[in-house]
Structures are given as structure tokens and as C-alpha cells.
CSV table of C-alpha atoms and ligand atoms in Angstrom, one decimal:
chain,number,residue,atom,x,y,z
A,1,UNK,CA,13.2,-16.0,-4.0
A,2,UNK,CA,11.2,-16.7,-7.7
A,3,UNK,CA,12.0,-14.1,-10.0
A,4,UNK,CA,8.7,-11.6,-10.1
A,5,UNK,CA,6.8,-12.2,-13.4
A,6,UNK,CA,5.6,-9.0,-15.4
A,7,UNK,CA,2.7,-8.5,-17.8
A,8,UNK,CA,3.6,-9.0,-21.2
A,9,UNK,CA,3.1,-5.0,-21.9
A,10,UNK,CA,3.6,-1.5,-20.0
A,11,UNK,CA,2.6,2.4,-20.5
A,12,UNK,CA,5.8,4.1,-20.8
A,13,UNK,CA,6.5,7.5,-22.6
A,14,UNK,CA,2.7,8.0,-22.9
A,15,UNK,CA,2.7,4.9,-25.2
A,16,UNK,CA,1.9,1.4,-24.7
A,17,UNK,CA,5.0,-0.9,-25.3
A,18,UNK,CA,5.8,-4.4,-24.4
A,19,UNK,CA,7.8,-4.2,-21.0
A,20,UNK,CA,11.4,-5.4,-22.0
A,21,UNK,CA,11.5,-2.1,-24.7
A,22,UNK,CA,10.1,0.3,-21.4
A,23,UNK,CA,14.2,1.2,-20.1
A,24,UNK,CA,16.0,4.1,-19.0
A,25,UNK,CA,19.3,4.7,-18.3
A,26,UNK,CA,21.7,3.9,-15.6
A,27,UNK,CA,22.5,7.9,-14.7
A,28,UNK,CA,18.6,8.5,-14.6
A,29,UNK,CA,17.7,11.7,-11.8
A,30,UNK,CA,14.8,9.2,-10.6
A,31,UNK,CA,17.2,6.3,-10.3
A,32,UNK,CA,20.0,8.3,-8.6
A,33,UNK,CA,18.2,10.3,-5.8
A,34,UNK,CA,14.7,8.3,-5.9
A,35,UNK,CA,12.9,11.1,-7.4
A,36,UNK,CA,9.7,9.0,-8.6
A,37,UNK,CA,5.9,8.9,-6.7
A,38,UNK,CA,4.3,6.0,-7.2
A,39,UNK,CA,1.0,3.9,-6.6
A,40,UNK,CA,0.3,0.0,-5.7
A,41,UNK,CA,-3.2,-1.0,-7.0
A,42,UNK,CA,-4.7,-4.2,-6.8
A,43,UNK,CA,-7.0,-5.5,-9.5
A,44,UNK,CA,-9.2,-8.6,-9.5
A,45,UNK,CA,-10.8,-10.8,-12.2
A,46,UNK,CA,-14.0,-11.9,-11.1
A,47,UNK,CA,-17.2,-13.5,-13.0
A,48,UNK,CA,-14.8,-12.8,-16.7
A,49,UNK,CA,-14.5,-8.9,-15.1
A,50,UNK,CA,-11.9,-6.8,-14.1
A,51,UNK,CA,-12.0,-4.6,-11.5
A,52,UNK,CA,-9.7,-1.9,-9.8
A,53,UNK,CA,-10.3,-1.9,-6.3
A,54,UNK,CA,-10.6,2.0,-5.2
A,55,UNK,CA,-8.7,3.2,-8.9
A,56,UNK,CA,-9.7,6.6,-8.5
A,57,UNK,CA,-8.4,7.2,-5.0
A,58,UNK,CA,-4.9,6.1,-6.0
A,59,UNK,CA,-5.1,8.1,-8.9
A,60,UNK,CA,-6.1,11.5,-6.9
A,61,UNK,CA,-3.1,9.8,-3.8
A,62,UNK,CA,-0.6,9.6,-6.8
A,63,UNK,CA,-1.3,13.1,-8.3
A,64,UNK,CA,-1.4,14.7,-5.0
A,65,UNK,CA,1.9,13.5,-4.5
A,66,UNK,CA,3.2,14.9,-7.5
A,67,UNK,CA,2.3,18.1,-6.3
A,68,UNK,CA,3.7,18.1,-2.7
A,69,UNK,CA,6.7,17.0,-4.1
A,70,UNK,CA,7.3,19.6,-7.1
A,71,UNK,CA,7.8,17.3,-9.7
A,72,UNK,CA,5.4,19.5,-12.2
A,73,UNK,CA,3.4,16.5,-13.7
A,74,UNK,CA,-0.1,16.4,-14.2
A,75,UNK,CA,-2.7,14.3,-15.9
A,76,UNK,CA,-6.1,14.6,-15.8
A,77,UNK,CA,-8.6,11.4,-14.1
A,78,UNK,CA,-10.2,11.2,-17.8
A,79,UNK,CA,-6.9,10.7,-19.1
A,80,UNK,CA,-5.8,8.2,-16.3
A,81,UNK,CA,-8.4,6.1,-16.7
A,82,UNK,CA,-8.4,5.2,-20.3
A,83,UNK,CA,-4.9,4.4,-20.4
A,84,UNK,CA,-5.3,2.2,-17.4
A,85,UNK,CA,-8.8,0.9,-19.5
A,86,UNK,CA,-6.0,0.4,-22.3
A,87,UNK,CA,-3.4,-1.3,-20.9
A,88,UNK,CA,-5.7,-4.1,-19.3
A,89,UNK,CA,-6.9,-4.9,-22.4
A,90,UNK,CA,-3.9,-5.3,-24.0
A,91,UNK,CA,-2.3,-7.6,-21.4
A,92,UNK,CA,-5.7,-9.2,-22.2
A,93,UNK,CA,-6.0,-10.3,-18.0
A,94,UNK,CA,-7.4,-13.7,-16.4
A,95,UNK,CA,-6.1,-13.5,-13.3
A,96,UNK,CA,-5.7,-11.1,-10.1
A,97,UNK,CA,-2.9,-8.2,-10.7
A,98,UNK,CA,-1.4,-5.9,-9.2
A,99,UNK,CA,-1.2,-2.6,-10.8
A,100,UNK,CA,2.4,-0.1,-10.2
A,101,UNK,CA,1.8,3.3,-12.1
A,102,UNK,CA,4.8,5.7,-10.9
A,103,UNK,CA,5.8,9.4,-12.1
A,104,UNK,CA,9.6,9.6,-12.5
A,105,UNK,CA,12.0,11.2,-14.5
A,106,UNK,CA,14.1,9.6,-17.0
A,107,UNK,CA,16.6,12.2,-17.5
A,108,UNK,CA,20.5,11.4,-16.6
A,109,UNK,CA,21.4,14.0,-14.9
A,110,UNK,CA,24.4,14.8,-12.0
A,111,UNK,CA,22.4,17.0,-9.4
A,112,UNK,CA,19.7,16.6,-7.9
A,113,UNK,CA,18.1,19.7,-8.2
A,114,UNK,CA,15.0,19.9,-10.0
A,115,UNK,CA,15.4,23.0,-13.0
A,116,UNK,CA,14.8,22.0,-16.1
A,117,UNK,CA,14.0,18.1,-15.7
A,118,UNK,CA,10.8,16.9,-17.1
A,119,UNK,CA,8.7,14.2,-15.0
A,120,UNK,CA,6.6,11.2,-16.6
A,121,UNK,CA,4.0,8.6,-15.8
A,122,UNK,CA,4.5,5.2,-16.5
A,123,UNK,CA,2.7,2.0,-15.5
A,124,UNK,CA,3.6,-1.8,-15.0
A,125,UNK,CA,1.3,-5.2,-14.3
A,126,UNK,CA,2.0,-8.1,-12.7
A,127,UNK,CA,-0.2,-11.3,-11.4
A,128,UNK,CA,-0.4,-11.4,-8.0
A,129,UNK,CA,-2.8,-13.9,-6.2
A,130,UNK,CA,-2.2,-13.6,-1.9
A,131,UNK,CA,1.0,-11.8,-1.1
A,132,UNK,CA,0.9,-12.8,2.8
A,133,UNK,CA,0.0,-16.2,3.5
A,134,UNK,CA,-3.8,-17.1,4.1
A,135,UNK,CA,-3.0,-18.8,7.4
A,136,UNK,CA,-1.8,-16.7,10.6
A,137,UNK,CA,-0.7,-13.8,11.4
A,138,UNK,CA,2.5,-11.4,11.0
A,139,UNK,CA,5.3,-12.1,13.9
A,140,UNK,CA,6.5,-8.4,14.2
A,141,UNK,CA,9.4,-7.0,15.1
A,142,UNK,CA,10.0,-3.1,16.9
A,143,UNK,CA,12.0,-1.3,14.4
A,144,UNK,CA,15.2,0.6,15.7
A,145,UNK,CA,14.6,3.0,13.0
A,146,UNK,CA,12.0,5.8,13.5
A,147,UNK,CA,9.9,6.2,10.4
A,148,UNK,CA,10.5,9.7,9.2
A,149,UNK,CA,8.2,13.0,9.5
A,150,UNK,CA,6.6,15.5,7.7
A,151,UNK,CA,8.8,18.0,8.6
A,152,UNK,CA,11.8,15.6,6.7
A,153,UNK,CA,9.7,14.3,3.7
A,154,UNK,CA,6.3,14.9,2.9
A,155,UNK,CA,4.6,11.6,4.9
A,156,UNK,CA,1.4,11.4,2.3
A,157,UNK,CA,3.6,11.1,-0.7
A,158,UNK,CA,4.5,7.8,-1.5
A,159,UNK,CA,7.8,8.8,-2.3
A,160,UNK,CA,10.3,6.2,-3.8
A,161,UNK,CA,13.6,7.5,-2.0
A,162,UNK,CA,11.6,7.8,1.4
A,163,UNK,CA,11.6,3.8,1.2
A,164,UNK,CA,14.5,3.3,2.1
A,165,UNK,CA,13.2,3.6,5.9
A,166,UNK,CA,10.9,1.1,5.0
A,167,UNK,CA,14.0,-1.3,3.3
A,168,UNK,CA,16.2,-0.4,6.4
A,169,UNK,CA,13.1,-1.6,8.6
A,170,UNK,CA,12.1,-4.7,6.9
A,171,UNK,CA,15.5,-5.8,6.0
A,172,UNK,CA,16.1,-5.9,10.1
A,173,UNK,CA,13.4,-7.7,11.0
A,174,UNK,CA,13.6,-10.7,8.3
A,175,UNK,CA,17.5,-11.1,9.5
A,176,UNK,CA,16.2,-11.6,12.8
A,177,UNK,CA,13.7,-14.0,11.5
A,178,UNK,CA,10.4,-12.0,12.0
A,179,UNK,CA,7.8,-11.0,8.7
A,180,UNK,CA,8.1,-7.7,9.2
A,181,UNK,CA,8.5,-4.5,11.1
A,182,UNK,CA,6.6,-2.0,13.2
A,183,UNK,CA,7.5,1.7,12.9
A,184,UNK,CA,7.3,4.3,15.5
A,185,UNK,CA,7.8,7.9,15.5
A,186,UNK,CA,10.9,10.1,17.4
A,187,UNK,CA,8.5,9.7,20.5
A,188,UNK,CA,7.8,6.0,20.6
A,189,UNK,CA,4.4,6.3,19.3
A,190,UNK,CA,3.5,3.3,17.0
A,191,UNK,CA,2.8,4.9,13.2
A,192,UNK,CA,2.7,1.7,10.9
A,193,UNK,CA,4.1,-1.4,9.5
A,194,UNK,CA,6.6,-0.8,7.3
A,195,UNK,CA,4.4,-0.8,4.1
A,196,UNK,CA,0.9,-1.0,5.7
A,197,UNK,CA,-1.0,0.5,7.9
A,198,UNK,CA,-2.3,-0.7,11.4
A,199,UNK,CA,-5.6,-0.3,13.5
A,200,UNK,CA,-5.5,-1.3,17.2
A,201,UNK,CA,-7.9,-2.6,19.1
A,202,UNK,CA,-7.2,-2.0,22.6
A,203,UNK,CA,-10.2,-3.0,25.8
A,204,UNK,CA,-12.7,-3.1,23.1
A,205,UNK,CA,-12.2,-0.1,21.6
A,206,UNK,CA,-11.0,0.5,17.9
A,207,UNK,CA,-8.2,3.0,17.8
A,208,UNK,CA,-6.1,4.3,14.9
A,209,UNK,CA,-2.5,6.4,15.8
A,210,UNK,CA,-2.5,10.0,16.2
A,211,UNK,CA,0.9,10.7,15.4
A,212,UNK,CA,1.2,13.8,13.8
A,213,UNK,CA,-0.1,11.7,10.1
A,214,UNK,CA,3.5,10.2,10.1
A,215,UNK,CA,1.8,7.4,8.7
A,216,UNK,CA,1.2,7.0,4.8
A,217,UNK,CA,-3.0,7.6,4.2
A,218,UNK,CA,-3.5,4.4,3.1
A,219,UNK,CA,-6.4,3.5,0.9
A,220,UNK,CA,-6.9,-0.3,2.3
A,221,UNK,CA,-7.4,1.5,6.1
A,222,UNK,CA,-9.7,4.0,5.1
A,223,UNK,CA,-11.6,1.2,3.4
A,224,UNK,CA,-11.4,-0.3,6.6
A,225,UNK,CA,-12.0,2.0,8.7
A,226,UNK,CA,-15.5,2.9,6.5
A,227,UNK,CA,-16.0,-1.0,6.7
A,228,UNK,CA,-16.3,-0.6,10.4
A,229,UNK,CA,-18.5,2.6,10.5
A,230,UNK,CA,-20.6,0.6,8.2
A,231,UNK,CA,-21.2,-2.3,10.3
A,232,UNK,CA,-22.1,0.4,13.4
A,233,UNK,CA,-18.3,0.3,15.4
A,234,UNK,CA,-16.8,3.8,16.5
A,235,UNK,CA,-13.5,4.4,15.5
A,236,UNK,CA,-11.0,6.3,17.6
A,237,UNK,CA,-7.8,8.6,16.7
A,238,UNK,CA,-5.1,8.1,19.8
A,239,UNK,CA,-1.3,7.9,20.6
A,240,UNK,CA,-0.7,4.4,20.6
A,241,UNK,CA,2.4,3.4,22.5
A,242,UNK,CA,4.4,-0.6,22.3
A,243,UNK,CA,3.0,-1.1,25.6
A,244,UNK,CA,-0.6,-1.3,24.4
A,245,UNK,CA,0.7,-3.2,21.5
A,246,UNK,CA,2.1,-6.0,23.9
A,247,UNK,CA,-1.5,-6.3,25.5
A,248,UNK,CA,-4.0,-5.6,22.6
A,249,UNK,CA,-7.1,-7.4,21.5
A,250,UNK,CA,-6.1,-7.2,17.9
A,251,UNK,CA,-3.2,-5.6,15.7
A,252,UNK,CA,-4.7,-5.2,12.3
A,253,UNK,CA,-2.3,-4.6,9.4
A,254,UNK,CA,-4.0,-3.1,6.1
A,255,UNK,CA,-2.3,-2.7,2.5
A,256,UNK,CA,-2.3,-3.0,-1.3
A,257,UNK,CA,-0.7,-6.0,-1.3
A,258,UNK,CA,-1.4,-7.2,2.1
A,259,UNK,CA,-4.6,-6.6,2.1
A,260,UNK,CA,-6.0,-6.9,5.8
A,261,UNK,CA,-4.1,-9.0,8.1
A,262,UNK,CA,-3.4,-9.3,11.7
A,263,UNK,CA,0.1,-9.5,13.5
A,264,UNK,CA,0.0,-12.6,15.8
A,265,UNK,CA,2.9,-10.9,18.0
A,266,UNK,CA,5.2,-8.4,18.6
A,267,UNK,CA,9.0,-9.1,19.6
A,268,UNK,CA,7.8,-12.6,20.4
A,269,UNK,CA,4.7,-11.5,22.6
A,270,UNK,CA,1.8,-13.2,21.4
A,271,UNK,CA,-1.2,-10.2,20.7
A,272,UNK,CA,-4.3,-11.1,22.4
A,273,UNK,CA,-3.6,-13.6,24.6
A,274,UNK,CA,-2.3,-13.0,28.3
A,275,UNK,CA,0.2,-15.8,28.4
A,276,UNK,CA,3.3,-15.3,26.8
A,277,UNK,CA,3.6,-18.7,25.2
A,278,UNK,CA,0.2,-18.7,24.3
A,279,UNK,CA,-0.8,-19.8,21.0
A,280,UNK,CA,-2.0,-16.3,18.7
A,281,UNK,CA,-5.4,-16.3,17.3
A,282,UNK,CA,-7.4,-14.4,14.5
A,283,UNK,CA,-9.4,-12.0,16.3
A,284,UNK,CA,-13.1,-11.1,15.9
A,285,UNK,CA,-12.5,-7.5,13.8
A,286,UNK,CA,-9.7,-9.6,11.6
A,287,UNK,CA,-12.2,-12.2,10.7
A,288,UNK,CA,-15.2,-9.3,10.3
A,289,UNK,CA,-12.6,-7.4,7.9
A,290,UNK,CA,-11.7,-10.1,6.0
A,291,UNK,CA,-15.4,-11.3,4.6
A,292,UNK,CA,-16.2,-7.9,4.3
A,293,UNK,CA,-13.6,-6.8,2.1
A,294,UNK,CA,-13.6,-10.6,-0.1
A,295,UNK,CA,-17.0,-9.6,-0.3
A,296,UNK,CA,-16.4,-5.9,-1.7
A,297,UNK,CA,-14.1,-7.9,-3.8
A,298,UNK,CA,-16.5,-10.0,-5.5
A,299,UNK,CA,-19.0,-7.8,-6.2
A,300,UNK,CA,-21.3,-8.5,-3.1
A,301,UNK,CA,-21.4,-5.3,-1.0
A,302,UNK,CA,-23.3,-2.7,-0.8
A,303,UNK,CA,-20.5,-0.8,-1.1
A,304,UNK,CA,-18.6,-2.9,-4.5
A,305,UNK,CA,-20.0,-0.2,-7.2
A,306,UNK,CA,-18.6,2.9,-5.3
A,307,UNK,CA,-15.4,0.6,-4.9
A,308,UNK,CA,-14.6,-1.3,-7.9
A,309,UNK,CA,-13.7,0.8,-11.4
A,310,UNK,CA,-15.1,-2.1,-13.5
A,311,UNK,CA,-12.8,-2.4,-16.9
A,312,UNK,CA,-15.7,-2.9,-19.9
B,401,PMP,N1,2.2,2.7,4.7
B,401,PMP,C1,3.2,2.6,3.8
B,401,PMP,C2,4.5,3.2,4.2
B,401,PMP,C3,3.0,2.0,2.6
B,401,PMP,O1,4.0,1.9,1.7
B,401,PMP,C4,1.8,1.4,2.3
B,401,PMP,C5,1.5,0.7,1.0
B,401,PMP,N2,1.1,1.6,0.0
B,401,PMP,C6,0.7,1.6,3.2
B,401,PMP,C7,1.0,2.2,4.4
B,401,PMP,C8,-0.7,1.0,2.9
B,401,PMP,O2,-1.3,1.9,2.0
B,401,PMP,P1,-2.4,1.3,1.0
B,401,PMP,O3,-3.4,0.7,1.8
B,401,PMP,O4,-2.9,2.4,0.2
B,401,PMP,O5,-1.7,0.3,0.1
């Protein structure tokens, strides 16, 4: 796989620096017992602009999980923004980026306890055009391991230990030669794809999982799910089982980096189509999602200003 290519410069201990100088050490808490939060935000350079698609939502989702998980740390949106304003001018973008600010603590340190350790933000940039191919769908894969609950790690935080049910998930399913995995809960409810979130629809009917919120509150399926509501379609909140996976209308997948997909199949079962060697097809909320989001993207929705935190 091509090495992943950074932006020349990164926010790290609450200056900007050029990337290279932004290290920690090896016996780092954050790096020994994944104590970090972190966000993935995707950015966009359209008509010589930059835009941050939905910046102040990740920033209250990465906060928030600060909180739930103790680390102490605390900025205010004010103070967010302007060294996210700062930092994209300084890597002076022309392209589409994705955006990783994460608080973490840089502290080497045995136990991993919290007393006495001090937590951080820092932030990174990298280009990123499409991360999942333009044409088709995902081929998905059931998971043998359950993503985790609430009652194990807090399920709204993105948490970086906590992904290593996502790594254990995904890292299955590409040795078996699928694109990625789908996650259920202890009861064989479907929650999500391993990083994204999913919206069934099922006879017609739009239907997101009630599991309990074991599933990360994405920011691309609310955005979707308003996208919907805006264009007049009901959405429903149900336990969503592999069965009604097998014979779905549509799987949609939403995330950062995946933006909104579709999985063509699951464990080799085409999604949509009755016969089992059938061809798999976009469907007709897919297609809707797309052009709706490309155009939130560029500007062209009703809904782009609420959306998009425009770097002047
Ligand atoms: N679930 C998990 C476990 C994730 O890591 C992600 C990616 N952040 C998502 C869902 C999708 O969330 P978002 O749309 O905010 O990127």
C-alpha cells in the first residue's frame, strides 16, 4: 500500500510546527493503553475556497468525548476554530483533505491510571481525494467479533483503544478477500460497519438500528438522515437483524472518509436483488444521497451555509 502523504505542517503542543518536529515518545500513556479521542474531518477546496464539512459538530463530538472519558481537557469552539482557520492557511491548501485533530497524552508513563497526567490537542492534514472507489459497492463480510457496548466503553467516544474492534473486524474480512466488515451487537442486531455507519432500507421503508446506541453517532448519517427528512422520506429507528440484511432494498454505508456508499452484498449475497448470482446495483436512496451530499459539497444546497465552516 502507498505510504500516506501528510501536510507539510501540524498543531502540536498548542503551536503550529512542521509535522516531522510534532513526536512523542515510545513509553507515551496515549500510545501504550490508547488513551487519545480523536475526530476525522473532511475538508474540500471548491471555487479557490475551503470548506469544513460539519467543523463544528466534530468539534462539540470530540469535546464531548473528552469528557465521558475523564481525560480533563477542554478548549473552547472560539479557540478551536482559529487554530483550525490557522493551520489551513499555513499548509496553504489546493486540494481536498482530510482533517485528524485528536486529544492524547504525551506523557511516558507505566500505569494506566489517569492521576496526575495532563491531556492535549493536537491536529494533522493530509490530501485525500475518494477513499472508496467511485464505482460499486462494498462486498461485506459478518464480523465474528461483536462490536463493544456502552456498558464496556463509552460507544459515542471515538476512543482510539476501542479501535481495536474495528482493526480485529476489518483485518478479518480483507483476509478473506471482502472490503470490509459489518458489526453486530451480543444479540445479533446489526450496529455498523466497522468505521461507518449504515441505514437500511427494508420493503420501502428507511430504517436505522436501535441497538442500544452501540453504534458511533456519526456526523455523515445524521447528515443523511436530515438529507432524507429534507427531501419528505420518514425515517425509522428498529432492530435490524442479518436476515433483513440478506433481503434489503439498500444497505447504505455513511462516513468521514467514506462518505456515502452502498454495500453491494453481504457474505457473498448480493443486496437488492432476489437471485443470488445476480449482478448488485446502486439503489435509488444511494444515488438520491450521493447528488445531495456532492451538492452540499459544492456550495449548492440549501443546506451548504449551515454545513460548510468556510476558511476566509
Ligand atoms: N462508526 C465508527 C466506529 C467510526 O469510526 C466512524 C468514523 N468516524 C463512523 C461510524 C462514521 O462517523 P462519521 O460519519 O462521523 O465519520
Amino acid at each position: 500500500m502507498a505510504k500516506t502523504e501528510f501536510m507539510k505542517f501540524a498543531y502540536f503542543d498548542k503551536e503550529i510546527v512542521e509535522f516531522e518536529k510534532a513526536t512523542v515518545s515510545i513509553a507515551t500513556h496515549s500510545l501504550q493503553y490508547g488513551t487519545t479521542c480523536f475526530g476525522g474531518i473532511r475538508g474540500y477546496y471548491r471555487n479557490g475556497k475551503v470548506a469544513i464539512f460539519r467543523l463544528k459538530d466534530h468539534y462539540t463530538r470530540l469535546m464531548s468525548a473528552s469528557k465521558m472519558l475523564g481525560f480533563e481537557y477542554f478548549i473552547t469552539w472560539d479557540e478551536f476554530k482559529d487554530i483550525v482557520t490557522e493551520l489551513v492557511k499555513k499548509n496553504d491548501i489546493k486540494e481536498d483533505f482530510y482533517m485528524r485533530p485528536f486529544v492524547f497524552c504525551k506523557e511516558p508513563r507505566l500505569s494506566p491510571k489517569k492521576a496526575g497526567l495532563d491531556f492535549d490537542l493536537a491536529i494533522y492534514m493530509l490530501p485525500l481525494a475518494d477513499y472508496v472507489s467511485s464505482e460499486g459497492g462494498l462486498n461485506l463480510m459478518s464480523s465474528t467479533y461483536r462490536k463493544y457496548n456502552d456498558s464496556a466503553i463509552p460507544t459515542k467516544a471515538k476512543a482510539g483503544g476501542s479501535y481495536i474492534n474495528s482493526f480485529l473486524a476489518t483485518s478479518d474480512a480483507q483476509r478473506n478477500g471482502y472490503d470490509d466488515a459489518l458489526m453486530f451487537d451480543d444479540a445479533g442486531n446489526v450496529v455498523e460497519v466497522s468505521v461507518a455507519n449504515i441505514i437500511l432500507v427494508y420493503r420501502g421503508q428507511i430504517i436505522i438500528p436501535d441497538t442500544g446506541n452501540a453504534a458511533l453517532e456519526g456526523i455523515t448519517v445524521r447528515s443523511a438522515l436530515e438529507l432524507l427528512e429534507y427531501n419528505g422520506y420518514k425515517i425509522n429507528r428498529g432492530k435490524i437483524d442479518r436476515s433483513m440484511v440478506f433481503t434489503a432494498d439498500e444497505l447504505l454505508v455513511t462516513g468521514t472518509a467514506m462518505k456515502i456508499t452502498y454495500a453491494e452484498s453481504l457474505d457473498r449475497r448480493p443486496i437488492g436483488q432476489l437471485d443470488f448470482n445476480a449482478k448488485p446495483e446502486a439503489g435509488k436512496f444511494h444515488k438520491l444521497l450521493k447528488s445531495e451530499y456532492e451538492k452540499v459539497i459544492n456550495g449548492e444546497h440549501e443546506l451548504s451555509s449551515e454545513w460548510l465552516f468556510v476558511v476566509e
